[in-house]
């Protein structure tokens, strides 16, 4: 499989923020977001090599193993072989644009983190319907000067599926062409729009960036 890196660190995003995890970061993505900080081409590793590196890190306590990217579901066939060999609970981060692949592997995943990507509403909704009754969160990256209609659409889609799914508003971390975070008024306006539709709404920035850890 095409791997960017395997490491132990602290989860910096979403509702599991603060837990120690092993991260399996896979290379490659089907999207190209302006704020993306993961563009590595990675290197080819066998399943046995990946497993050996994960096992070497497992001497310390970890809450779970985060499979992230890139877009991990692009390598669903390799994951279908690897995941049954892993002993930790599996946390999957996906951009929620590949519902057919999610369906293939969802039975082997314990925690789902779905990003909302504008322009992929149908795929997002299809993914969310698959995992609506699982341990699932939605993450929405809030940009400066982003029209409220975008987050309103995201919240409306979640409401149609299950209004109790936690919805995490993540103010963007400036990177590359993205120079500024949204301001207080923008964050609070976004919160209000989502809270009018959903029960569990939180604002959580990328805390690992604040700590200068991976
Ligand atoms: S979906 Fe995620 S990994 Fe892919 S380009 Fe966007 S931010 Fe980067």
mmCIF file of C-alpha atoms and ligand atoms in Angstrom:
data_model
loop_
_atom_site.group_PDB
_atom_site.id
_atom_site.type_symbol
_atom_site.label_atom_id
_atom_site.label_comp_id
_atom_site.label_asym_id
_atom_site.label_seq_id
_atom_site.Cartn_x
_atom_site.Cartn_y
_atom_site.Cartn_z
ATOM 1 C CA UNK A 1 0.000 0.000 0.000
ATOM 2 C CA UNK A 2 1.061 3.594 -0.597
ATOM 3 C CA UNK A 3 1.959 5.004 2.828
ATOM 4 C CA UNK A 4 2.967 8.540 3.843
ATOM 5 C CA UNK A 5 3.873 7.768 7.455
ATOM 6 C CA UNK A 6 3.139 5.656 10.491
ATOM 7 C CA UNK A 7 3.579 7.299 13.878
ATOM 8 C CA UNK A 8 2.289 7.644 17.424
ATOM 9 C CA UNK A 9 0.827 10.984 18.503
ATOM 10 C CA UNK A 10 -2.175 12.755 19.980
ATOM 11 C CA UNK A 11 -5.426 13.122 18.068
ATOM 12 C CA UNK A 12 -5.743 16.851 17.450
ATOM 13 C CA UNK A 13 -9.173 17.082 15.810
ATOM 14 C CA UNK A 14 -12.794 16.312 16.447
ATOM 15 C CA UNK A 15 -14.542 14.690 19.377
ATOM 16 C CA UNK A 16 -11.670 12.312 20.167
ATOM 17 C CA UNK A 17 -9.225 15.197 20.556
ATOM 18 C CA UNK A 18 -6.568 14.479 23.159
ATOM 19 C CA UNK A 19 -6.461 10.686 22.860
ATOM 20 C CA UNK A 20 -3.191 9.034 21.977
ATOM 21 C CA UNK A 21 -3.418 7.122 18.716
ATOM 22 C CA UNK A 22 -1.249 5.323 16.234
ATOM 23 C CA UNK A 23 -1.652 7.059 12.889
ATOM 24 C CA UNK A 24 -1.503 5.207 9.592
ATOM 25 C CA UNK A 25 -1.415 7.994 7.040
ATOM 26 C CA UNK A 26 -2.011 6.746 3.516
ATOM 27 C CA UNK A 27 -0.882 8.682 0.456
ATOM 28 C CA UNK A 28 -3.055 9.899 -2.396
ATOM 29 C CA UNK A 29 -6.381 11.655 -2.604
ATOM 30 C CA UNK A 30 -9.156 12.089 -5.144
ATOM 31 C CA UNK A 31 -9.633 15.754 -4.109
ATOM 32 C CA UNK A 32 -7.380 18.800 -3.975
ATOM 33 C CA UNK A 33 -8.408 21.109 -1.138
ATOM 34 C CA UNK A 34 -6.704 24.521 -0.868
ATOM 35 C CA UNK A 35 -5.842 23.997 2.811
ATOM 36 C CA UNK A 36 -4.541 20.435 2.415
ATOM 37 C CA UNK A 37 -1.338 19.792 4.360
ATOM 38 C CA UNK A 38 -0.957 16.208 3.201
ATOM 39 C CA UNK A 39 0.320 15.959 -0.352
ATOM 40 C CA UNK A 40 3.035 13.380 0.116
ATOM 41 C CA UNK A 41 3.410 10.737 -2.596
ATOM 42 C CA UNK A 42 4.355 8.263 0.098
ATOM 43 C CA UNK A 43 6.153 5.006 -0.504
ATOM 44 C CA UNK A 44 4.997 1.524 -1.314
ATOM 45 C CA UNK A 45 4.958 -0.807 1.699
ATOM 46 C CA UNK A 46 3.730 -4.364 1.993
ATOM 47 C CA UNK A 47 0.978 -5.188 4.458
ATOM 48 C CA UNK A 48 3.543 -7.093 6.532
ATOM 49 C CA UNK A 49 5.802 -4.022 6.728
ATOM 50 C CA UNK A 50 2.903 -1.817 7.792
ATOM 51 C CA UNK A 51 1.851 -4.323 10.419
ATOM 52 C CA UNK A 52 5.387 -4.601 11.770
ATOM 53 C CA UNK A 53 5.683 -0.824 12.162
ATOM 54 C CA UNK A 54 2.327 -0.597 13.902
ATOM 55 C CA UNK A 55 3.234 -3.453 16.241
ATOM 56 C CA UNK A 56 6.535 -1.753 17.095
ATOM 57 C CA UNK A 57 4.578 1.328 18.251
ATOM 58 C CA UNK A 58 2.067 -0.734 20.207
ATOM 59 C CA UNK A 59 4.307 -1.084 23.258
ATOM 60 C CA UNK A 60 2.692 2.142 24.587
ATOM 61 C CA UNK A 61 -0.982 2.686 25.396
ATOM 62 C CA UNK A 62 -3.072 3.896 22.468
ATOM 63 C CA UNK A 63 -6.795 4.606 22.444
ATOM 64 C CA UNK A 64 -7.175 3.524 18.822
ATOM 65 C CA UNK A 65 -5.527 3.411 15.424
ATOM 66 C CA UNK A 66 -6.369 6.280 13.100
ATOM 67 C CA UNK A 67 -6.404 5.472 9.405
ATOM 68 C CA UNK A 68 -6.097 8.802 7.670
ATOM 69 C CA UNK A 69 -4.675 10.349 4.529
ATOM 70 C CA UNK A 70 -4.927 11.470 1.849
ATOM 71 C CA UNK A 71 -8.099 9.514 1.274
ATOM 72 C CA UNK A 72 -7.701 6.055 2.824
ATOM 73 C CA UNK A 73 -10.676 4.529 1.026
ATOM 74 C CA UNK A 74 -8.813 4.775 -2.274
ATOM 75 C CA UNK A 75 -6.841 1.797 -0.905
ATOM 76 C CA UNK A 76 -9.827 -0.114 0.405
ATOM 77 C CA UNK A 77 -8.648 -3.469 -0.957
ATOM 78 C CA UNK A 78 -5.362 -3.237 0.927
ATOM 79 C CA UNK A 79 -7.200 -2.098 4.073
ATOM 80 C CA UNK A 80 -9.587 -5.039 3.859
ATOM 81 C CA UNK A 81 -6.568 -7.308 4.214
ATOM 82 C CA UNK A 82 -4.731 -5.258 6.845
ATOM 83 C CA UNK A 83 -7.466 -4.195 9.260
ATOM 84 C CA UNK A 84 -8.415 -7.693 10.502
ATOM 85 C CA UNK A 85 -4.778 -8.106 11.620
ATOM 86 C CA UNK A 86 -4.930 -5.030 13.873
ATOM 87 C CA UNK A 87 -5.861 -5.296 17.527
ATOM 88 C CA UNK A 88 -6.683 -1.644 18.357
ATOM 89 C CA UNK A 89 -10.097 -0.089 17.671
ATOM 90 C CA UNK A 90 -10.032 1.458 14.190
ATOM 91 C CA UNK A 91 -10.805 5.140 13.610
ATOM 92 C CA UNK A 92 -11.321 6.028 9.942
ATOM 93 C CA UNK A 93 -10.966 9.548 8.576
ATOM 94 C CA UNK A 94 -12.532 9.967 5.159
ATOM 95 C CA UNK A 95 -13.544 12.788 2.866
ATOM 96 C CA UNK A 96 -16.887 10.977 2.435
ATOM 97 C CA UNK A 97 -16.839 10.963 -1.349
ATOM 98 C CA UNK A 98 -16.514 7.192 -1.871
ATOM 99 C CA UNK A 99 -19.612 5.516 -0.390
ATOM 100 C CA UNK A 100 -19.161 2.252 -2.315
ATOM 101 C CA UNK A 101 -15.727 1.789 -0.763
ATOM 102 C CA UNK A 102 -17.013 2.762 2.673
ATOM 103 C CA UNK A 103 -19.706 0.111 2.390
ATOM 104 C CA UNK A 104 -17.042 -2.519 1.674
ATOM 105 C CA UNK A 105 -15.089 -1.874 4.867
ATOM 106 C CA UNK A 106 -17.503 -0.324 7.364
ATOM 107 C CA UNK A 107 -18.039 -3.580 9.282
ATOM 108 C CA UNK A 108 -14.347 -3.522 10.249
ATOM 109 C CA UNK A 109 -14.314 0.084 11.492
ATOM 110 C CA UNK A 110 -15.181 1.244 15.025
ATOM 111 C CA UNK A 111 -15.188 5.057 14.719
ATOM 112 C CA UNK A 112 -16.034 7.113 11.630
ATOM 113 C CA UNK A 113 -14.990 10.704 10.967
ATOM 114 C CA UNK A 114 -16.578 12.096 7.809
ATOM 115 C CA UNK A 115 -15.529 15.393 6.302
ATOM 116 C CA UNK A 116 -18.073 17.405 4.353
ATOM 117 C CA UNK A 117 -16.766 18.526 0.962
ATOM 118 C CA UNK A 118 -18.868 21.026 -0.941
ATOM 119 C CA UNK A 119 -19.885 19.663 -4.335
ATOM 120 C CA UNK A 120 -20.100 16.074 -3.074
ATOM 121 C CA UNK A 121 -23.414 16.298 -1.213
ATOM 122 C CA UNK A 122 -24.874 13.093 -2.683
ATOM 123 C CA UNK A 123 -21.771 11.074 -1.829
ATOM 124 C CA UNK A 124 -21.614 12.607 1.655
ATOM 125 C CA UNK A 125 -25.243 11.756 2.331
ATOM 126 C CA UNK A 126 -24.752 8.199 1.046
ATOM 127 C CA UNK A 127 -21.744 7.735 3.339
ATOM 128 C CA UNK A 128 -23.586 9.210 6.299
ATOM 129 C CA UNK A 129 -26.590 6.956 5.789
ATOM 130 C CA UNK A 130 -24.294 3.924 5.910
ATOM 131 C CA UNK A 131 -22.849 4.872 9.320
ATOM 132 C CA UNK A 132 -25.710 6.918 10.775
ATOM 133 C CA UNK A 133 -26.100 4.621 13.801
ATOM 134 C CA UNK A 134 -22.389 4.048 14.413
ATOM 135 C CA UNK A 135 -19.834 6.065 16.401
ATOM 136 C CA UNK A 136 -19.748 8.782 13.750
ATOM 137 C CA UNK A 137 -18.848 12.462 13.634
ATOM 138 C CA UNK A 138 -18.961 15.001 10.825
ATOM 139 C CA UNK A 139 -16.209 17.584 10.420
ATOM 140 C CA UNK A 140 -16.752 20.800 8.517
ATOM 141 C CA UNK A 141 -13.734 22.988 7.726
ATOM 142 C CA UNK A 142 -14.860 26.586 8.135
ATOM 143 C CA UNK A 143 -13.101 29.099 5.878
ATOM 144 C CA UNK A 144 -12.856 32.864 6.109
ATOM 145 C CA UNK A 145 -15.528 34.632 4.020
ATOM 146 C CA UNK A 146 -17.313 31.367 3.338
ATOM 147 C CA UNK A 147 -21.003 31.889 2.526
ATOM 148 C CA UNK A 148 -23.210 30.548 5.330
ATOM 149 C CA UNK A 149 -25.215 28.682 2.708
ATOM 150 C CA UNK A 150 -22.398 26.122 2.477
ATOM 151 C CA UNK A 151 -22.464 25.088 6.138
ATOM 152 C CA UNK A 152 -26.246 25.349 6.140
ATOM 153 C CA UNK A 153 -26.380 22.810 3.316
ATOM 154 C CA UNK A 154 -24.029 20.489 5.225
ATOM 155 C CA UNK A 155 -26.115 20.722 8.389
ATOM 156 C CA UNK A 156 -29.325 20.165 6.457
ATOM 157 C CA UNK A 157 -27.909 16.978 4.928
ATOM 158 C CA UNK A 158 -26.903 15.693 8.366
ATOM 159 C CA UNK A 159 -30.332 16.599 9.735
ATOM 160 C CA UNK A 160 -32.010 14.524 7.039
ATOM 161 C CA UNK A 161 -29.963 11.482 8.099
ATOM 162 C CA UNK A 162 -29.680 11.796 11.907
ATOM 163 C CA UNK A 163 -29.776 15.086 13.819
ATOM 164 C CA UNK A 164 -27.892 13.551 16.766
ATOM 165 C CA UNK A 165 -24.644 12.949 14.838
ATOM 166 C CA UNK A 166 -21.958 15.237 16.341
ATOM 167 C CA UNK A 167 -21.117 18.080 13.962
ATOM 168 C CA UNK A 168 -17.659 19.545 14.470
ATOM 169 C CA UNK A 169 -16.942 22.990 13.036
ATOM 170 C CA UNK A 170 -13.191 23.156 12.502
ATOM 171 C CA UNK A 171 -11.929 26.692 11.755
ATOM 172 C CA UNK A 172 -9.366 26.298 9.004
ATOM 173 C CA UNK A 173 -5.688 26.416 9.953
ATOM 174 C CA UNK A 174 -3.935 28.862 7.597
ATOM 175 C CA UNK A 175 -1.688 26.961 5.197
ATOM 176 C CA UNK A 176 -0.366 27.556 1.674
ATOM 177 C CA UNK A 177 -2.885 29.771 -0.140
ATOM 178 C CA UNK A 178 -5.161 29.996 2.909
ATOM 179 C CA UNK A 179 -3.889 32.976 4.905
ATOM 180 C CA UNK A 180 -6.541 33.591 7.574
ATOM 181 C CA UNK A 181 -8.856 31.790 9.953
ATOM 182 C CA UNK A 182 -12.514 32.805 10.103
ATOM 183 C CA UNK A 183 -13.125 35.495 12.732
ATOM 184 C CA UNK A 184 -15.249 35.254 15.878
ATOM 185 C CA UNK A 185 -18.399 36.555 14.207
ATOM 186 C CA UNK A 186 -18.056 34.056 11.371
ATOM 187 C CA UNK A 187 -17.520 31.160 13.778
ATOM 188 C CA UNK A 188 -20.483 32.119 15.954
ATOM 189 C CA UNK A 189 -22.732 32.671 12.935
ATOM 190 C CA UNK A 190 -21.792 29.240 11.597
ATOM 191 C CA UNK A 191 -22.458 27.684 14.998
ATOM 192 C CA UNK A 192 -25.917 29.268 15.161
ATOM 193 C CA UNK A 193 -26.849 28.076 11.682
ATOM 194 C CA UNK A 194 -25.875 24.492 12.485
ATOM 195 C CA UNK A 195 -27.348 24.452 15.989
ATOM 196 C CA UNK A 196 -30.714 25.452 14.524
ATOM 197 C CA UNK A 197 -30.706 22.100 12.699
ATOM 198 C CA UNK A 198 -28.655 19.659 14.809
ATOM 199 C CA UNK A 199 -28.416 18.650 18.442
ATOM 200 C CA UNK A 200 -24.653 18.243 18.987
ATOM 201 C CA UNK A 201 -22.509 21.057 17.558
ATOM 202 C CA UNK A 202 -18.975 21.922 18.662
ATOM 203 C CA UNK A 203 -16.161 24.185 17.475
ATOM 204 C CA UNK A 204 -12.761 22.485 17.702
ATOM 205 C CA UNK A 205 -9.649 23.779 15.880
ATOM 206 C CA UNK A 206 -6.659 21.626 14.935
ATOM 207 C CA UNK A 207 -5.047 21.401 18.373
ATOM 208 C CA UNK A 208 -2.026 19.359 17.249
ATOM 209 C CA UNK A 209 -0.955 22.357 15.139
ATOM 210 C CA UNK A 210 -1.024 24.529 18.296
ATOM 211 C CA UNK A 211 1.188 22.016 20.073
ATOM 212 C CA UNK A 212 3.505 21.738 17.054
ATOM 213 C CA UNK A 213 3.159 17.987 16.979
ATOM 214 C CA UNK A 214 2.233 15.758 14.071
HETATM 215 S S1 LIG B 1 -9.782 15.548 1.100
HETATM 216 FE FE1 LIG B 1 -8.296 15.738 2.781
HETATM 217 S S2 LIG B 1 -6.443 14.725 2.016
HETATM 218 FE FE2 LIG B 1 -7.762 15.105 0.247
HETATM 219 S S3 LIG B 1 -7.038 17.065 -0.584
HETATM 220 FE FE3 LIG B 1 -8.747 17.511 0.829
HETATM 221 S S4 LIG B 1 -7.765 17.931 2.815
HETATM 222 FE FE4 LIG B 1 -6.237 16.892 1.496
#
